[in-house]
Amino acid sequence: VNEVLRAAPLDIPVLCGGWAIRLWRQAGWLPLRKNLFLAVQDTDATLSHYLDSNEWKHQRRSTEQWSNWASSGATSKAVTDHPDLNGPLTYEVEVYQGCVRYKQGCKFCIEPKKGVPIWRTPEDIINEVKLAHDNGVKHVRLGGMTDVFTYMAEGVVEMEYPIPNPEPIANLLHGLREDERLDILAVDNGNPSIIAENIEPSTEITKTLCDTLSDGSVLSFGLESADPAVHTENWLNCSAEQLKSAVRLINKYGRGKGQRGLPKLLPGLNFIAGLNGETTESYNYNKELLTSLRDDGLQLRRINIRQVEGEGFQKIEEKAFRQFKEWVRDEIDAPLLQEMFPTGQVLKRVYWESHDNRIRLPSNLSDEHRSPAIHGKAGVTFGRQIGAYPILIGASYHIPLESESDIVVTSHGKRSITGVELGLDINTVSQTQLQAIPGIGEKTAWRIVSNRAKIMRKNRDALAFDSLEDAFESEVPELAFTIFNA
């Protein structure tokens, strides 16, 4: 931020907000300038007030402003001109601002500074999403929430653990689902301590989430550290025991598979390294917790491990951090992935995004990469199912980009899986596609393609093979039956 301030002409007003102003009093700002304003609560409302009055003043948005801004966004060119509008574009809706722990929230987080949470009504959100649908949006994520379970909760001002209110979130989710244009629906974060201290209403909300969200949905749980000392020093939002209670509840109702082959709803777990009070022993607390969850048969959809950002925190012990991260990927992530997506598992509606690189490159946007003629050629295709935190899926041959297909899982990485499309035709499949199927080696694949070519030279009007047995001339690999007979 200092670089931006130095570059900006001194006669130009500058407004900073959000993460940029975290701990600004302690960290200091250089250079000092008279027309610099730091919006602690609501940057948009503060800017709107300045444009109307030429006065810098802390503001929070009114209900009318929020509704108008949201409606303008839903009909803007950011939506209508987006290149992914007909594909994976997911429209994020701001449901509320602030955090119920505004009196003493996590030290590293900006949300508590916004004050008492303010919510939009279910009706207002539904109206915004309808406008987005009118402009081509299919997929929606309800975001801007520090905790979906405290949406319009009771006792926010008076209680340490406000009581979740199942009715408003049910009205919102079921109201959104009444519009048949909505395809994928996902949500944001959950607070494990709220769930653990209010099991009965949290159970009702969890059931509603499982009934209305798309399968593959993830509730992000911000534990940050299982070390009690770190928890106390940084005012973290939940203990390890509260987290386990919340994970157990979500698993009870959410781990069943949905229409696309994904668990309906699972927790995601966040760790942050470098918080004050952390020692190398802190990583052992984290390991003990994860081992306990694994031994209890509880599933986590994903585990994010990050380093804290900004001033005011201690130096990270790089070796211990790296060892912990590697341990999680080897001992927790990999086994969980194999359990959730076993070999032979069918996953539906994979959207193919890039060729030969996990990142979609500008070169992938050419017609060549979208052409059906590329199907089955040598290379690698990466794709994901549309939604929150989708698993990365690789296919060991080229598939036309911006297309969808169903796949069967064939192998696993630490944080990704490999698959082969369902519905391939033994009479047209390429050698590269055949070799991607477990149990079919290079020699077998070549023999099948070679025999097929010889038969077709004799009679181009007939099918080369009437059955898989004819093609293989031996025992057919198990997964081949699934792939070719789909």
Coordinates of C-alpha atoms in Angstrom, one line a residue, residues 80-443:
T80 CA -23.3 -9.8 -19.4
D81 CA -19.9 -9.5 -21.1
H82 CA -18.0 -12.1 -19.0
P83 CA -16.4 -14.7 -21.3
D84 CA -17.4 -17.6 -18.9
L85 CA -21.0 -16.6 -18.7
N86 CA -22.1 -19.7 -20.6
G87 CA -19.7 -21.9 -18.8
P88 CA -18.3 -22.0 -15.2
L89 CA -19.0 -18.4 -14.2
T90 CA -20.2 -18.4 -10.6
Y91 CA -22.0 -15.3 -9.4
E92 CA -21.1 -14.4 -5.8
V93 CA -23.8 -12.7 -3.7
E94 CA -23.0 -10.6 -0.6
V95 CA -25.4 -11.9 2.1
Y96 CA -24.2 -10.0 5.1
Q97 CA -21.3 -7.9 6.5
G98 CA -19.4 -8.2 9.7
C99 CA -18.9 -10.9 12.3
V100 CA -20.9 -11.9 15.4
R101 CA -17.5 -11.8 17.3
Y102 CA -17.2 -8.1 16.6
K103 CA -16.4 -7.4 20.3
Q104 CA -13.3 -9.6 20.3
G105 CA -12.7 -11.3 17.0
C106 CA -9.7 -13.0 15.6
K107 CA -6.7 -10.6 15.7
F108 CA -5.7 -11.2 12.1
C109 CA -9.1 -10.5 10.6
I110 CA -10.7 -7.3 9.4
E111 CA -14.4 -8.4 9.7
P112 CA -14.8 -7.6 13.5
K113 CA -13.8 -3.9 12.8
K114 CA -17.0 -3.5 10.8
G115 CA -19.1 -3.7 13.9
V116 CA -22.5 -5.4 14.5
P117 CA -23.3 -7.6 11.6
I118 CA -25.9 -6.3 9.1
W119 CA -27.9 -8.7 7.0
R120 CA -29.8 -8.5 3.7
T121 CA -33.3 -10.0 3.7
P122 CA -33.9 -13.3 1.9
E123 CA -36.3 -11.5 -0.4
D124 CA -33.7 -8.9 -1.4
I125 CA -31.1 -11.5 -2.2
I126 CA -33.6 -13.6 -4.2
N127 CA -34.5 -10.5 -6.3
E128 CA -30.8 -9.8 -7.0
V129 CA -30.3 -13.4 -8.1
K130 CA -33.4 -13.3 -10.4
L131 CA -31.8 -10.3 -12.1
A132 CA -28.6 -12.2 -12.5
H133 CA -30.5 -15.1 -14.0
D134 CA -32.2 -12.8 -16.4
N135 CA -28.8 -11.9 -17.7
G136 CA -27.6 -15.5 -18.2
V137 CA -26.2 -16.5 -14.8
K138 CA -26.6 -20.2 -13.9
H139 CA -24.3 -20.7 -10.9
V140 CA -24.4 -18.9 -7.6
R141 CA -22.4 -18.8 -4.4
L142 CA -23.7 -17.1 -1.3
G143 CA -20.7 -15.3 0.0
G144 CA -19.7 -12.4 2.2
M145 CA -20.6 -14.4 5.2
T146 CA -18.3 -15.0 8.1
D147 CA -20.7 -17.8 9.2
V148 CA -23.8 -19.1 7.4
F149 CA -25.1 -20.4 10.7
T150 CA -25.3 -16.9 12.2
Y151 CA -27.3 -15.4 9.3
M152 CA -30.0 -13.4 11.1
A153 CA -29.1 -15.2 14.4
E154 CA -30.6 -14.4 17.7
G155 CA -28.7 -12.7 20.5
V156 CA -25.8 -11.3 18.4
V157 CA -25.3 -8.3 20.7
E158 CA -25.9 -10.0 24.0
M159 CA -24.4 -13.5 23.6
E160 CA -20.9 -15.0 23.1
Y161 CA -22.5 -17.8 21.0
P162 CA -25.6 -16.3 19.2
I163 CA -28.3 -18.9 18.5
P164 CA -28.7 -19.8 14.9
N165 CA -32.1 -19.1 13.3
P166 CA -33.0 -21.9 10.8
E167 CA -36.0 -20.1 9.3
P168 CA -34.4 -17.2 7.3
I169 CA -31.6 -19.3 5.8
A170 CA -34.2 -21.9 4.8
N171 CA -36.4 -19.2 3.2
L172 CA -33.4 -17.9 1.3
L173 CA -32.1 -21.3 0.0
H174 CA -35.5 -22.8 -0.9
G175 CA -36.5 -19.5 -2.4
L176 CA -33.5 -19.5 -4.7
R177 CA -34.2 -23.1 -5.7
E178 CA -37.7 -22.2 -6.8
D179 CA -36.1 -20.6 -9.9
E180 CA -35.3 -23.5 -12.3
R181 CA -32.6 -21.4 -14.0
L182 CA -30.4 -21.9 -11.0
D183 CA -27.9 -24.8 -11.5
I184 CA -25.0 -24.9 -9.0
L185 CA -25.6 -23.3 -5.6
A186 CA -22.8 -23.1 -2.9
V187 CA -22.2 -21.2 0.3
D188 CA -19.3 -19.7 2.2
N189 CA -18.0 -20.1 5.7
G190 CA -19.2 -21.7 8.9
N191 CA -18.1 -21.1 12.5
P192 CA -17.5 -24.4 14.3
S193 CA -18.0 -22.9 17.8
I194 CA -21.4 -21.6 16.9
I195 CA -22.4 -25.1 15.6
A196 CA -20.9 -26.9 18.6
E197 CA -22.6 -24.7 21.2
N198 CA -26.0 -24.8 19.4
I199 CA -26.3 -28.3 18.1
E200 CA -30.1 -28.4 17.7
P201 CA -30.7 -25.4 15.5
S202 CA -27.4 -26.1 13.7
T203 CA -28.7 -29.6 12.8
E204 CA -31.8 -28.1 11.3
I205 CA -29.7 -25.7 9.2
T206 CA -27.3 -28.4 8.1
K207 CA -30.2 -30.5 6.8
T208 CA -31.4 -27.5 4.8
L209 CA -28.0 -27.0 3.4
C210 CA -27.8 -30.6 2.3
D211 CA -31.3 -30.4 0.7
T212 CA -30.7 -27.3 -1.3
L213 CA -27.0 -26.9 -2.1
S214 CA -25.3 -28.6 -5.0
D215 CA -23.3 -31.7 -4.1
G216 CA -19.6 -30.9 -3.6
S217 CA -20.4 -27.9 -1.3
V218 CA -17.8 -27.0 1.3
L219 CA -18.2 -25.2 4.6
S220 CA -14.9 -23.5 5.4
F221 CA -14.0 -23.8 9.0
G222 CA -11.4 -21.4 10.3
L223 CA -9.7 -23.2 13.2
E224 CA -6.3 -21.6 12.3
S225 CA -4.5 -23.5 15.1
A226 CA -5.3 -26.4 17.4
D227 CA -2.7 -25.1 20.0
P228 CA -4.6 -23.7 23.0
A229 CA -1.9 -21.1 23.6
V230 CA -2.3 -19.7 20.0
H231 CA -6.0 -19.8 20.4
T232 CA -5.9 -17.6 23.5
E233 CA -3.2 -15.2 22.2
N234 CA -5.0 -14.5 18.9
W235 CA -8.7 -14.6 20.1
L236 CA -9.4 -17.5 17.7
N237 CA -13.0 -18.5 17.1
C238 CA -13.1 -22.1 18.2
S239 CA -11.3 -24.8 20.1
A240 CA -10.2 -28.2 18.8
E241 CA -13.1 -29.9 20.6
Q242 CA -15.6 -27.5 19.2
L243 CA -14.2 -28.1 15.8
K244 CA -14.6 -31.9 16.2
S245 CA -18.2 -31.5 17.2
A246 CA -19.0 -29.4 14.2
V247 CA -17.1 -31.7 11.8
R248 CA -19.0 -34.7 13.2
L249 CA -22.4 -33.0 12.7
I250 CA -21.6 -32.0 9.0
N251 CA -20.3 -35.5 8.3
K252 CA -23.5 -37.1 9.7
Y253 CA -25.7 -35.4 7.2
G254 CA -23.4 -34.3 4.4
R255 CA -21.1 -37.1 3.5
G256 CA -23.6 -39.0 1.3
K257 CA -23.0 -38.7 -2.4
G258 CA -25.2 -36.4 -4.6
Q259 CA -26.2 -36.4 -8.3
R260 CA -22.7 -35.6 -9.6
G261 CA -21.0 -38.2 -7.4
L262 CA -19.7 -35.8 -4.9
P263 CA -20.3 -35.7 -1.1
K264 CA -23.3 -33.4 -0.5
L265 CA -21.6 -31.2 2.1
L266 CA -18.3 -31.5 3.9
P267 CA -16.1 -29.2 6.0
G268 CA -13.0 -27.5 4.8
L269 CA -10.4 -26.8 7.4
N270 CA -8.1 -23.7 7.5
F271 CA -4.8 -23.4 9.2
I272 CA -2.7 -20.2 9.5
A273 CA 1.0 -20.4 10.4
G274 CA 2.9 -17.5 12.1
L275 CA 0.2 -16.4 14.6
N276 CA 1.5 -15.0 17.8
G277 CA 2.3 -17.7 20.4
E278 CA 3.1 -20.3 17.8
T279 CA 6.0 -22.8 18.5
T280 CA 7.1 -26.0 16.8
E281 CA 4.9 -27.8 19.3
S282 CA 1.9 -26.0 17.8
Y283 CA 2.2 -28.2 14.7
N284 CA 2.0 -31.3 16.9
Y285 CA -1.3 -30.1 18.2
N286 CA -2.5 -29.7 14.6
K287 CA -1.3 -33.2 13.8
E288 CA -3.0 -34.7 16.8
L289 CA -6.3 -33.1 15.8
L290 CA -6.1 -34.3 12.2
T291 CA -5.1 -37.8 13.2
S292 CA -8.0 -37.9 15.6
L293 CA -10.5 -36.8 12.9
R294 CA -9.0 -39.4 10.5
D295 CA -9.2 -42.2 13.1
D296 CA -12.8 -41.3 13.9
G297 CA -13.6 -41.8 10.1
L298 CA -14.5 -38.1 9.7
Q299 CA -14.0 -36.5 6.3
L300 CA -12.6 -33.1 5.3
R301 CA -13.1 -32.0 1.7
R302 CA -9.9 -29.9 1.8
I303 CA -7.3 -28.5 4.1
N304 CA -5.8 -25.0 3.4
I305 CA -2.5 -24.2 5.1
R306 CA -1.4 -20.6 4.8
Q307 CA 1.1 -18.2 6.3
V308 CA -0.2 -15.1 8.1
E309 CA 0.1 -11.8 6.2
G310 CA 0.9 -8.3 7.5
E311 CA 2.7 -6.7 10.4
G312 CA 2.4 -7.6 14.0
F313 CA 2.9 -11.3 13.8
Q314 CA 5.9 -13.5 14.6
K315 CA 8.4 -15.0 12.2
I316 CA 7.5 -18.5 10.9
E317 CA 9.7 -21.4 11.5
E318 CA 10.1 -22.4 7.9
K319 CA 11.3 -26.0 8.4
A320 CA 8.6 -26.9 10.9
F321 CA 6.0 -25.3 8.6
R322 CA 7.2 -27.1 5.5
Q323 CA 7.3 -30.5 7.4
F324 CA 3.8 -30.0 8.7
K325 CA 2.5 -29.2 5.2
E326 CA 4.1 -32.2 3.7
W327 CA 2.8 -34.4 6.5
V328 CA -0.8 -33.2 5.8
R329 CA -0.5 -33.9 2.1
D330 CA 0.9 -37.4 2.6
E331 CA -0.9 -38.6 5.7
I332 CA -4.3 -36.9 5.5
D333 CA -5.0 -35.4 2.1
A334 CA -4.0 -38.4 0.0
P335 CA -5.9 -41.1 2.0
L336 CA -9.0 -38.8 2.2
L337 CA -8.9 -38.3 -1.5
Q338 CA -8.8 -42.1 -2.2
E339 CA -11.6 -42.6 0.3
M340 CA -13.9 -39.9 -1.1
F341 CA -13.1 -40.7 -4.8
P342 CA -12.2 -44.4 -5.0
T343 CA -11.0 -45.9 -8.2
G344 CA -14.1 -46.7 -10.3
Q345 CA -16.1 -43.8 -8.8
V346 CA -18.2 -42.0 -11.5
L347 CA -18.1 -38.1 -11.4
K348 CA -20.5 -36.3 -13.6
R349 CA -20.4 -33.0 -15.5
V350 CA -16.7 -32.3 -15.5
Y351 CA -16.0 -29.0 -17.3
W352 CA -12.7 -29.1 -19.2
E353 CA -10.6 -26.0 -18.8
S354 CA -7.0 -26.3 -20.0
H355 CA -4.6 -28.4 -22.1
D356 CA -1.2 -29.5 -20.9
N357 CA -1.1 -27.1 -18.0
R358 CA -3.2 -26.8 -14.9
I359 CA -3.6 -23.1 -15.5
R360 CA -5.8 -22.0 -18.4
L361 CA -3.5 -20.1 -20.8
P362 CA -4.5 -17.6 -23.5
S363 CA -3.5 -20.1 -26.1
N364 CA -6.2 -22.4 -24.9
L365 CA -8.8 -19.9 -26.1
S366 CA -8.3 -20.7 -29.8
D367 CA -10.8 -22.6 -31.8
E368 CA -8.3 -25.4 -32.2
H369 CA -8.5 -26.3 -28.5
R370 CA -12.4 -26.4 -28.6
S371 CA -12.6 -28.4 -31.8
P372 CA -14.0 -32.0 -31.6
A373 CA -11.2 -32.9 -33.9
I374 CA -8.7 -32.7 -31.0
H375 CA -10.6 -35.4 -29.0
G376 CA -8.3 -38.3 -28.1
K377 CA -5.1 -36.9 -29.3
A378 CA -1.9 -37.0 -27.2
G379 CA -1.6 -34.6 -24.3
V380 CA -3.3 -33.9 -21.0
T381 CA -6.6 -32.1 -20.3
F382 CA -7.5 -30.6 -16.9
G383 CA -11.0 -29.9 -15.7
R384 CA -13.2 -29.5 -12.7
Q385 CA -16.8 -29.8 -11.7
I386 CA -18.4 -26.4 -11.3
G387 CA -18.7 -25.4 -7.6
A388 CA -16.7 -24.3 -4.5
Y389 CA -13.3 -25.9 -4.1
P390 CA -13.7 -28.4 -6.9
I391 CA -11.3 -31.3 -7.2
L392 CA -8.8 -31.0 -10.1
I393 CA -9.3 -33.8 -12.6
G394 CA -6.8 -34.7 -15.3
A395 CA -7.3 -36.9 -18.4
S396 CA -4.3 -38.3 -20.2
Y397 CA -5.4 -37.2 -23.6
H398 CA -7.0 -34.1 -25.2
I399 CA -10.6 -33.4 -24.8
P400 CA -12.3 -30.3 -26.4
L401 CA -12.1 -27.4 -24.0
E402 CA -15.3 -25.7 -22.7
S403 CA -17.1 -29.0 -23.0
E404 CA -18.5 -31.3 -20.3
S405 CA -18.4 -35.0 -19.8
D406 CA -18.7 -37.7 -17.2
I407 CA -15.6 -39.5 -16.0
V408 CA -14.6 -42.6 -14.0
V409 CA -11.7 -42.2 -11.5
T410 CA -8.6 -44.2 -12.4
S411 CA -5.9 -42.9 -10.1
H412 CA -5.0 -40.3 -7.4
G413 CA -2.5 -37.6 -6.7
K414 CA -2.1 -35.9 -3.4
R415 CA -4.7 -33.2 -4.2
S416 CA -6.0 -34.2 -7.6
I417 CA -7.3 -37.3 -9.4
T418 CA -7.0 -38.8 -12.9
G419 CA -10.0 -40.1 -14.9
V420 CA -11.2 -41.4 -18.2
E421 CA -14.4 -40.3 -19.9
L422 CA -17.4 -42.5 -19.8
G423 CA -19.1 -43.5 -23.1
L424 CA -16.1 -44.0 -25.3
D425 CA -16.7 -46.2 -28.3
I426 CA -14.3 -49.2 -28.9
N427 CA -14.8 -48.7 -32.6
T428 CA -13.5 -45.1 -32.6
V429 CA -11.4 -44.7 -29.5
S430 CA -7.8 -43.6 -30.0
Q431 CA -4.7 -45.5 -28.9
T432 CA -3.9 -42.7 -26.4
Q433 CA -7.4 -43.0 -24.9
L434 CA -7.0 -46.8 -24.6
Q435 CA -3.7 -46.4 -22.8
A436 CA -5.3 -44.1 -20.3
I437 CA -7.4 -47.0 -19.0
P438 CA -5.9 -49.1 -16.2
G439 CA -5.1 -52.6 -17.3
I440 CA -4.5 -51.6 -20.9
G441 CA -0.8 -51.2 -21.8
E442 CA 0.8 -49.8 -24.9
K443 CA 1.0 -53.1 -26.7

